[in-house]
Amino acid sequence: MIVLQGTPLCNLNCSYCDLSPVSRKLSHRMPISMIGTLFSQIKQLGLLADEVSIVWHSGEPLSLPPDYYDEAIELILALNSDGPGMPARITFDFQTNATLIDYKWCEFFHRHRDHLRLGVSCDGPRELHDPLRVNWSGRGSHAQTVRGMDLLAERGIAFNAIAVVTAETLAQPQEFIDFFLARADVLTDFHFNILANHADGGPQIGYSRDDTQKYAEFYRAMLSLAQSAEGSKLPVRNFSQTLGRIRAATGPDAPDFVRLGTAPLRQLNCDARGEITTFYAGLNAEFLADLYGDGKGLSLGNIEKQTLAEMLGGDKLERMMDDFGKSHRHCALSCDYYALCPGGFELTQLVENGDFASGETTECVIHVKTLTDAVATFVSDQLRQPA
Ligand code: SF4
């Protein structure tokens, strides 16, 4: 996965955004030539997988005009089929708040339908969405997001939905899932998103271990509501991925999800100024700026100043891999859920427990353990029912 930040600019000021409000007001854009430099170097170094997802994210991608992406896509596809070796199968992913979707954008999505996937961020019904997904004047954005989704539906453009779960959502699972079930015909799938860091977002959205029971009930309710929805089918990614891991975790060839999930170069991020990070999709170079003593967080370097080969040969990547390795070894030795964990909590362990080699965090309890238990219990209950 290659995550490109076309621009940090966003027309919304959602309270839980990973980008700072200052960043989201900056209107610079990633030069098309930078995309060419990055992609050519990735290809020359033999780092392209058979299938590659290029994701425009971090900032509202539709803040830039469609012809910016026409040009970028044309360039990437040309570079992909250029030179020796099999070209990768490339998919272009857009994650948008949908408020800027108009007929011009629908034409763009339609034009690229063979290699484009669209994701819409919407937190469900208005009363769940509007308190936190606001514009710069503090007004809720639900009406505009729904208008964008309706336009996509009218034009037959399928999309997936991502919804952030708040304290209010936990209390209203029926209203929450009904909103998305009503759009099941046009949704490819659905993912509910619990903040990656429990301390972010204030009381409406933060969580603690004391909330474990509430999350267990929410997962149970969502599982049975998604299952019982009459006539509508809405794949819920949180559940299908958890079930996939439960299925794959037995047997001699069971994948090591924790190590695979954050293997370096599996995900590569380039922000609009050219800072390169890896390990997590969308990792922001501002995060933990002082961790490695250069004020640049987990940035490997800047593609305008260094080549990718120089960045990958530097000792900073080695130090980061060493730290992530400490986390993985500790998890493998200490956690009963290791075989089922998707991984991705290394920096959370450092922030929450003060050490990479420190094991369980609040996120482990809520995201991994409680969810895995809920899915496993649900499946075994289903299997016990008479056919
Ligand atoms: S749940 Fe937490 S402690 Fe367990 S393997 Fe995953 S990250 Fe490690």
Tab-separated table of C-alpha atoms and ligand atoms in Angstrom:
chain	number	residue	atom	x	y	z
A	1	MET	CA	0.000	0.000	0.000
A	2	ILE	CA	1.266	3.436	-0.944
A	3	VAL	CA	-0.498	6.269	0.879
A	4	LEU	CA	-0.170	9.646	-0.829
A	5	GLN	CA	-1.216	12.878	0.804
A	6	GLY	CA	-2.270	14.936	-2.218
A	7	THR	CA	-2.919	17.840	0.148
A	8	PRO	CA	-3.396	18.189	3.924
A	9	LEU	CA	-6.214	20.680	3.263
A	10	CYS	CA	-9.664	19.702	4.519
A	11	ASN	CA	-12.995	21.530	4.421
A	12	LEU	CA	-13.981	19.887	7.738
A	13	ASN	CA	-12.671	20.166	11.284
A	14	CYS	CA	-13.611	16.773	12.758
A	15	SER	CA	-12.658	16.642	16.397
A	16	TYR	CA	-10.838	13.311	16.188
A	17	CYS	CA	-8.729	13.970	13.081
A	18	ASP	CA	-5.120	12.684	13.194
A	19	LEU	CA	-3.917	15.827	11.451
A	20	SER	CA	-3.584	19.009	13.477
A	21	PRO	CA	-6.046	21.866	12.703
A	22	VAL	CA	-3.054	23.925	11.514
A	23	SER	CA	-2.063	21.224	8.986
A	24	ARG	CA	-5.621	20.895	7.697
A	25	LYS	CA	-5.664	24.560	6.714
A	26	LEU	CA	-2.513	24.287	4.589
A	27	SER	CA	-3.296	24.214	0.896
A	28	HIS	CA	-0.023	23.007	-0.627
A	29	ARG	CA	-0.278	19.962	-2.846
A	30	MET	CA	2.041	17.094	-3.678
A	31	PRO	CA	3.667	17.902	-7.030
A	32	ILE	CA	2.874	15.347	-9.714
A	33	SER	CA	6.622	15.083	-10.354
A	34	MET	CA	7.080	13.890	-6.735
A	35	ILE	CA	4.611	11.049	-7.348
A	36	GLY	CA	6.656	10.091	-10.422
A	37	THR	CA	9.949	10.171	-8.488
A	38	LEU	CA	8.556	8.044	-5.659
A	39	PHE	CA	6.837	5.474	-7.846
A	40	SER	CA	9.856	5.108	-10.188
A	41	GLN	CA	12.179	4.514	-7.236
A	42	ILE	CA	9.826	1.992	-5.627
A	43	LYS	CA	9.701	0.122	-8.937
A	44	GLN	CA	13.430	0.307	-9.607
A	45	LEU	CA	14.164	-1.101	-6.141
A	46	GLY	CA	11.856	-4.054	-6.854
A	47	LEU	CA	9.546	-3.126	-3.988
A	48	LEU	CA	6.241	-3.374	-5.868
A	49	ALA	CA	4.051	-6.288	-4.821
A	50	ASP	CA	1.848	-8.094	-7.385
A	51	GLU	CA	-1.077	-6.047	-6.120
A	52	VAL	CA	-0.642	-2.467	-4.989
A	53	SER	CA	-3.195	-0.140	-3.496
A	54	ILE	CA	-2.489	3.569	-3.930
A	55	VAL	CA	-4.502	5.456	-1.364
A	56	TRP	CA	-5.145	9.205	-1.322
A	57	HIS	CA	-5.690	10.059	2.294
A	58	SER	CA	-4.688	12.435	5.164
A	59	GLY	CA	-6.552	15.613	4.296
A	60	GLU	CA	-9.657	15.691	2.108
A	61	PRO	CA	-8.540	14.324	-1.297
A	62	LEU	CA	-11.461	15.950	-3.107
A	63	SER	CA	-10.086	19.378	-2.094
A	64	LEU	CA	-7.958	18.967	-5.221
A	65	PRO	CA	-9.629	18.977	-8.650
A	66	PRO	CA	-10.305	15.755	-10.609
A	67	ASP	CA	-7.745	16.647	-13.289
A	68	TYR	CA	-4.962	16.501	-10.642
A	69	TYR	CA	-5.805	12.833	-10.106
A	70	ASP	CA	-6.304	12.169	-13.833
A	71	GLU	CA	-2.730	13.307	-14.347
A	72	ALA	CA	-1.370	11.373	-11.340
A	73	ILE	CA	-3.165	8.153	-12.331
A	74	GLU	CA	-2.027	8.405	-15.931
A	75	LEU	CA	1.582	8.890	-14.803
A	76	ILE	CA	1.518	5.999	-12.313
A	77	LEU	CA	-0.048	3.614	-14.835
A	78	ALA	CA	2.530	4.612	-17.467
A	79	LEU	CA	5.443	4.097	-15.057
A	80	ASN	CA	3.949	0.801	-13.903
A	81	SER	CA	3.948	-0.676	-17.393
A	82	ASP	CA	7.350	0.804	-18.248
A	83	GLY	CA	10.633	-1.123	-17.975
A	84	PRO	CA	11.399	-4.733	-17.104
A	85	GLY	CA	9.251	-7.057	-14.974
A	86	MET	CA	5.534	-7.659	-14.680
A	87	PRO	CA	3.520	-4.544	-13.882
A	88	ALA	CA	1.645	-4.565	-10.557
A	89	ARG	CA	-2.154	-4.699	-10.464
A	90	ILE	CA	-2.905	-1.230	-9.160
A	91	THR	CA	-6.025	-0.004	-7.405
A	92	PHE	CA	-6.516	3.664	-6.570
A	93	ASP	CA	-8.358	4.294	-3.302
A	94	PHE	CA	-9.964	7.555	-2.241
A	95	GLN	CA	-11.099	8.107	1.345
A	96	THR	CA	-13.413	11.107	1.398
A	97	ASN	CA	-15.896	12.877	3.661
A	98	ALA	CA	-18.181	12.996	0.558
A	99	THR	CA	-19.243	16.609	1.158
A	100	LEU	CA	-17.598	17.844	-2.058
A	101	ILE	CA	-18.963	15.146	-4.364
A	102	ASP	CA	-20.729	16.610	-7.389
A	103	TYR	CA	-21.472	15.477	-10.957
A	104	LYS	CA	-17.897	16.256	-12.017
A	105	TRP	CA	-16.538	13.919	-9.344
A	106	CYS	CA	-19.064	11.239	-10.266
A	107	GLU	CA	-17.815	11.411	-13.855
A	108	PHE	CA	-14.253	11.051	-12.564
A	109	PHE	CA	-15.154	7.999	-10.431
A	110	HIS	CA	-16.982	6.512	-13.381
A	111	ARG	CA	-14.068	7.214	-15.753
A	112	HIS	CA	-11.679	5.293	-13.488
A	113	ARG	CA	-14.173	2.642	-12.346
A	114	ASP	CA	-11.936	-0.253	-13.498
A	115	HIS	CA	-9.193	0.584	-11.009
A	116	LEU	CA	-10.786	2.850	-8.410
A	117	ARG	CA	-12.282	2.171	-4.966
A	118	LEU	CA	-14.076	4.803	-2.990
A	119	GLY	CA	-14.483	5.025	0.778
A	120	VAL	CA	-16.813	7.479	2.514
A	121	SER	CA	-16.349	8.561	6.123
A	122	CYS	CA	-19.735	8.961	7.775
A	123	ASP	CA	-20.584	8.248	11.399
A	124	GLY	CA	-24.179	7.104	10.836
A	125	PRO	CA	-27.380	9.030	11.518
A	126	ARG	CA	-27.254	12.808	11.954
A	127	GLU	CA	-27.355	12.791	15.767
A	128	LEU	CA	-24.261	10.533	15.865
A	129	HIS	CA	-22.403	12.211	12.989
A	130	ASP	CA	-22.948	15.918	13.515
A	131	PRO	CA	-21.472	16.520	17.002
A	132	LEU	CA	-17.947	15.551	15.911
A	133	ARG	CA	-17.843	15.839	12.116
A	134	VAL	CA	-18.156	19.602	11.827
A	135	ASN	CA	-17.034	22.262	9.368
A	136	TRP	CA	-14.760	25.149	10.315
A	137	SER	CA	-17.722	27.152	11.624
A	138	GLY	CA	-18.666	24.300	13.943
A	139	ARG	CA	-21.745	23.180	11.985
A	140	GLY	CA	-22.415	19.478	11.430
A	141	SER	CA	-21.643	18.058	7.983
A	142	HIS	CA	-24.209	15.244	7.888
A	143	ALA	CA	-26.527	16.797	5.287
A	144	GLN	CA	-23.649	17.370	2.840
A	145	THR	CA	-22.210	13.887	3.395
A	146	VAL	CA	-25.611	12.268	2.798
A	147	ARG	CA	-26.094	14.402	-0.316
A	148	GLY	CA	-22.734	13.122	-1.619
A	149	MET	CA	-23.624	9.500	-0.837
A	150	ASP	CA	-27.037	9.917	-2.497
A	151	LEU	CA	-25.387	11.290	-5.620
A	152	LEU	CA	-23.073	8.261	-5.732
A	153	ALA	CA	-26.066	5.939	-5.318
A	154	GLU	CA	-28.007	7.770	-8.029
A	155	ARG	CA	-25.063	7.339	-10.412
A	156	GLY	CA	-24.588	3.668	-9.471
A	157	ILE	CA	-21.119	4.257	-7.972
A	158	ALA	CA	-20.464	1.730	-5.205
A	159	PHE	CA	-18.420	2.723	-2.164
A	160	ASN	CA	-17.452	1.452	1.277
A	161	ALA	CA	-18.261	3.290	4.490
A	162	ILE	CA	-16.133	3.929	7.563
A	163	ALA	CA	-17.823	5.152	10.732
A	164	VAL	CA	-16.165	6.282	13.951
A	165	VAL	CA	-17.744	4.871	17.113
A	166	THR	CA	-18.458	7.307	19.940
A	167	ALA	CA	-19.940	6.843	23.404
A	168	GLU	CA	-23.322	7.705	21.843
A	169	THR	CA	-22.885	5.025	19.162
A	170	LEU	CA	-22.323	2.365	21.826
A	171	ALA	CA	-25.763	3.175	23.204
A	172	GLN	CA	-27.499	3.094	19.798
A	173	PRO	CA	-26.276	0.084	17.800
A	174	GLN	CA	-29.661	-0.400	16.100
A	175	GLU	CA	-29.906	3.193	14.785
A	176	PHE	CA	-26.226	3.073	13.831
A	177	ILE	CA	-26.370	-0.074	11.704
A	178	ASP	CA	-29.833	0.715	10.281
A	179	PHE	CA	-28.398	3.848	8.702
A	180	PHE	CA	-25.881	1.777	6.741
A	181	LEU	CA	-28.227	-1.157	6.079
A	182	ALA	CA	-30.560	1.313	4.345
A	183	ARG	CA	-27.696	1.909	1.878
A	184	ALA	CA	-26.588	-1.719	1.609
A	185	ASP	CA	-27.353	-1.817	-2.141
A	186	VAL	CA	-24.638	0.698	-2.916
A	187	LEU	CA	-22.156	-0.203	-0.139
A	188	THR	CA	-19.442	-2.732	-0.891
A	189	ASP	CA	-18.714	-3.109	2.818
A	190	PHE	CA	-18.670	-1.306	6.128
A	191	HIS	CA	-16.099	-0.765	8.859
A	192	PHE	CA	-16.727	0.732	12.284
A	193	ASN	CA	-13.712	2.499	13.598
A	194	ILE	CA	-12.708	2.742	17.236
A	195	LEU	CA	-10.020	5.362	17.749
A	196	ALA	CA	-6.524	3.923	17.606
A	197	ASN	CA	-5.575	5.797	20.764
A	198	HIS	CA	-7.999	5.634	23.681
A	199	ALA	CA	-6.747	8.923	25.112
A	200	ASP	CA	-7.650	10.932	21.979
A	201	GLY	CA	-10.895	12.706	21.332
A	202	GLY	CA	-12.173	13.663	24.800
A	203	PRO	CA	-14.991	12.067	26.781
A	204	GLN	CA	-17.364	11.562	23.828
A	205	ILE	CA	-14.930	9.350	22.081
A	206	GLY	CA	-12.133	8.265	24.421
A	207	TYR	CA	-12.455	4.960	26.272
A	208	SER	CA	-10.872	3.042	29.117
A	209	ARG	CA	-10.696	-0.534	30.353
A	210	ASP	CA	-13.765	0.235	32.487
A	211	ASP	CA	-15.723	0.392	29.213
A	212	THR	CA	-14.880	-3.205	28.241
A	213	GLN	CA	-18.359	-4.473	29.045
A	214	LYS	CA	-19.993	-1.711	26.988
A	215	TYR	CA	-17.854	-2.606	23.957
A	216	ALA	CA	-18.569	-6.326	24.428
A	217	GLU	CA	-22.298	-5.543	24.371
A	218	PHE	CA	-21.895	-3.291	21.336
A	219	TYR	CA	-20.022	-5.992	19.389
A	220	ARG	CA	-22.643	-8.590	20.339
A	221	ALA	CA	-25.467	-6.283	19.279
A	222	MET	CA	-23.772	-5.414	15.965
A	223	LEU	CA	-23.120	-9.080	15.204
A	224	SER	CA	-26.693	-10.092	15.756
A	225	LEU	CA	-28.173	-7.006	14.002
A	226	ALA	CA	-25.970	-7.524	10.932
A	227	GLN	CA	-26.946	-11.206	10.905
A	228	SER	CA	-30.672	-10.638	11.296
A	229	ALA	CA	-31.032	-7.789	8.778
A	230	GLU	CA	-33.837	-8.893	6.498
A	231	GLY	CA	-33.145	-8.739	2.798
A	232	SER	CA	-30.000	-6.591	3.231
A	233	LYS	CA	-26.474	-7.843	3.138
A	234	LEU	CA	-23.783	-5.627	4.537
A	235	PRO	CA	-20.362	-7.168	5.057
A	236	VAL	CA	-18.891	-5.716	8.261
A	237	ARG	CA	-15.115	-5.719	7.842
A	238	ASN	CA	-14.347	-5.735	11.575
A	239	PHE	CA	-16.116	-9.094	11.864
A	240	SER	CA	-15.017	-10.660	8.567
A	241	GLN	CA	-11.361	-9.818	9.262
A	242	THR	CA	-11.546	-11.155	12.824
A	243	LEU	CA	-13.200	-14.338	11.605
A	244	GLY	CA	-10.569	-14.641	8.869
A	245	ARG	CA	-7.822	-14.509	11.490
A	246	ILE	CA	-9.584	-17.064	13.712
A	247	ARG	CA	-9.857	-19.402	10.713
A	248	ALA	CA	-6.259	-18.904	9.601
A	249	ALA	CA	-4.711	-19.116	13.069
A	250	THR	CA	-4.819	-22.885	13.295
A	251	GLY	CA	-2.506	-25.193	11.415
A	252	PRO	CA	1.189	-25.231	10.640
A	253	ASP	CA	1.027	-22.404	8.065
A	254	ALA	CA	-0.740	-19.936	10.343
A	255	PRO	CA	0.409	-16.403	9.444
A	256	ASP	CA	2.172	-14.253	12.031
A	257	PHE	CA	-0.306	-11.374	11.738
A	258	VAL	CA	1.421	-9.180	14.310
A	259	ARG	CA	4.766	-9.183	12.486
A	260	LEU	CA	3.215	-9.095	9.013
A	261	GLY	CA	0.900	-6.197	9.853
A	262	THR	CA	3.697	-3.724	10.450
A	263	ALA	CA	6.474	-5.247	8.375
A	264	PRO	CA	8.547	-2.340	7.000
A	265	LEU	CA	7.661	-1.337	3.414
A	266	ARG	CA	4.364	-3.203	3.454
A	267	GLN	CA	2.908	0.275	3.742
A	268	LEU	CA	4.718	3.359	2.541
A	269	ASN	CA	3.410	6.865	3.181
A	270	CYS	CA	4.463	10.047	1.449
A	271	ASP	CA	3.077	13.338	2.726
A	272	ALA	CA	2.505	16.373	0.499
A	273	ARG	CA	5.985	17.722	1.340
A	274	GLY	CA	7.725	14.431	0.558
A	275	GLU	CA	8.304	12.995	4.073
A	276	ILE	CA	8.353	9.200	3.918
A	277	THR	CA	7.167	6.876	6.685
A	278	THR	CA	6.399	3.180	6.817
A	279	PHE	CA	5.038	0.583	9.339
A	280	TYR	CA	1.475	1.980	9.539
A	281	ALA	CA	-0.733	3.226	6.714
A	282	GLY	CA	-1.090	6.974	7.075
A	283	LEU	CA	1.551	7.369	9.804
A	284	ASN	CA	2.130	11.063	10.246
A	285	ALA	CA	5.761	12.276	10.383
A	286	GLU	CA	4.751	14.738	13.145
A	287	PHE	CA	3.793	11.892	15.512
A	288	LEU	CA	6.329	11.355	18.363
A	289	ALA	CA	8.589	13.905	16.692
A	290	ASP	CA	11.462	13.496	19.185
A	291	LEU	CA	11.511	9.707	19.373
A	292	TYR	CA	14.684	9.223	17.322
A	293	GLY	CA	16.378	12.495	18.187
A	294	ASP	CA	15.974	14.278	14.816
A	295	GLY	CA	12.619	16.006	15.422
A	296	LYS	CA	11.096	14.067	12.517
A	297	GLY	CA	9.303	11.240	14.294
A	298	LEU	CA	9.306	8.046	12.270
A	299	SER	CA	10.118	9.789	8.997
A	300	LEU	CA	12.750	7.918	6.991
A	301	GLY	CA	13.638	11.063	5.078
A	302	ASN	CA	12.342	13.344	2.358
A	303	ILE	CA	12.019	12.089	-1.205
A	304	GLU	CA	12.975	15.522	-2.548
A	305	LYS	CA	16.288	15.436	-0.678
A	306	GLN	CA	17.245	11.759	-0.542
A	307	THR	CA	16.644	8.670	-2.607
A	308	LEU	CA	14.519	5.875	-1.232
A	309	ALA	CA	17.567	3.599	-1.409
A	310	GLU	CA	19.488	6.006	0.871
A	311	MET	CA	16.593	6.094	3.331
A	312	LEU	CA	16.296	2.306	3.425
A	313	GLY	CA	20.046	1.933	3.946
A	314	GLY	CA	20.140	4.405	6.857
A	315	ASP	CA	20.452	3.336	10.484
A	316	LYS	CA	17.189	5.045	11.536
A	317	LEU	CA	15.108	2.348	9.858
A	318	GLU	CA	17.237	-0.290	11.575
A	319	ARG	CA	16.639	1.323	14.986
A	320	MET	CA	12.897	1.471	14.356
A	321	MET	CA	12.799	-2.168	13.249
A	322	ASP	CA	14.711	-3.078	16.372
A	323	ASP	CA	12.119	-1.319	18.542
A	324	PHE	CA	9.197	-2.905	16.703
A	325	GLY	CA	10.927	-6.295	17.039
A	326	LYS	CA	11.101	-5.835	20.839
A	327	SER	CA	7.362	-5.273	20.896
A	328	HIS	CA	6.660	-8.349	18.739
A	329	ARG	CA	8.865	-10.642	20.837
A	330	HIS	CA	7.260	-9.474	24.060
A	331	CYS	CA	3.767	-9.967	22.607
A	332	ALA	CA	4.597	-13.444	21.295
A	333	LEU	CA	5.803	-14.522	24.752
A	334	SER	CA	3.189	-12.858	26.905
A	335	CYS	CA	-0.152	-12.625	25.103
A	336	ASP	CA	-2.723	-15.396	24.783
A	337	TYR	CA	-4.265	-13.599	21.792
A	338	TYR	CA	-1.016	-13.277	19.832
A	339	ALA	CA	-2.086	-15.671	17.048
A	340	LEU	CA	-5.330	-13.715	16.521
A	341	CYS	CA	-4.078	-10.154	16.930
A	342	PRO	CA	-3.909	-7.977	13.797
A	343	GLY	CA	-0.939	-6.097	15.295
A	344	GLY	CA	-0.295	-2.406	14.845
A	345	PHE	CA	-0.060	-1.443	18.536
A	346	GLU	CA	3.707	-0.974	18.877
A	347	LEU	CA	3.637	2.825	19.213
A	348	THR	CA	0.567	2.625	21.430
A	349	GLN	CA	2.515	0.331	23.762
A	350	LEU	CA	5.330	2.859	23.884
A	351	VAL	CA	2.994	5.804	24.526
A	352	GLU	CA	0.740	4.031	27.021
A	353	ASN	CA	3.213	1.789	28.854
A	354	GLY	CA	6.464	3.691	28.262
A	355	ASP	CA	8.223	0.783	26.523
A	356	PHE	CA	7.985	-1.102	23.228
A	357	ALA	CA	8.394	-4.399	25.082
A	358	SER	CA	5.434	-3.949	27.370
A	359	GLY	CA	2.444	-5.953	26.097
A	360	GLU	CA	-1.184	-5.198	26.748
A	361	THR	CA	-2.694	-1.745	26.309
A	362	THR	CA	-6.248	-0.452	26.595
A	363	GLU	CA	-6.474	-0.774	22.799
A	364	CYS	CA	-5.497	-4.474	23.031
A	365	VAL	CA	-8.379	-5.056	25.440
A	366	ILE	CA	-11.012	-3.170	23.427
A	367	HIS	CA	-9.879	-3.676	19.808
A	368	VAL	CA	-8.477	-7.194	19.949
A	369	LYS	CA	-9.457	-9.265	22.954
A	370	THR	CA	-13.065	-8.172	23.462
A	371	LEU	CA	-13.791	-8.215	19.713
A	372	THR	CA	-12.200	-11.651	19.192
A	373	ASP	CA	-14.162	-13.077	22.125
A	374	ALA	CA	-17.422	-11.604	20.803
A	375	VAL	CA	-16.911	-13.016	17.281
A	376	ALA	CA	-15.780	-16.446	18.543
A	377	THR	CA	-18.741	-16.684	20.928
A	378	PHE	CA	-21.182	-15.571	18.235
A	379	VAL	CA	-19.886	-18.152	15.751
A	380	SER	CA	-19.923	-21.013	18.241
A	381	ASP	CA	-23.487	-20.070	19.303
A	382	GLN	CA	-24.526	-20.114	15.636
A	383	LEU	CA	-22.902	-23.504	15.107
A	384	ARG	CA	-24.725	-24.921	18.124
A	385	GLN	CA	-28.123	-23.892	16.759
A	386	PRO	CA	-30.135	-26.659	15.071
A	387	ALA	CA	-29.911	-26.477	11.253
B	1	SF4	S1	-3.408	-7.927	21.845
B	1	SF4	FE1	-1.824	-6.461	22.463
B	1	SF4	S2	-0.450	-7.638	23.776
B	1	SF4	FE2	-1.680	-9.106	22.576
B	1	SF4	S3	-0.459	-9.565	20.740
B	1	SF4	FE3	-1.847	-7.874	20.237
B	1	SF4	S4	-0.634	-6.024	20.617
B	1	SF4	FE4	0.388	-7.700	21.693
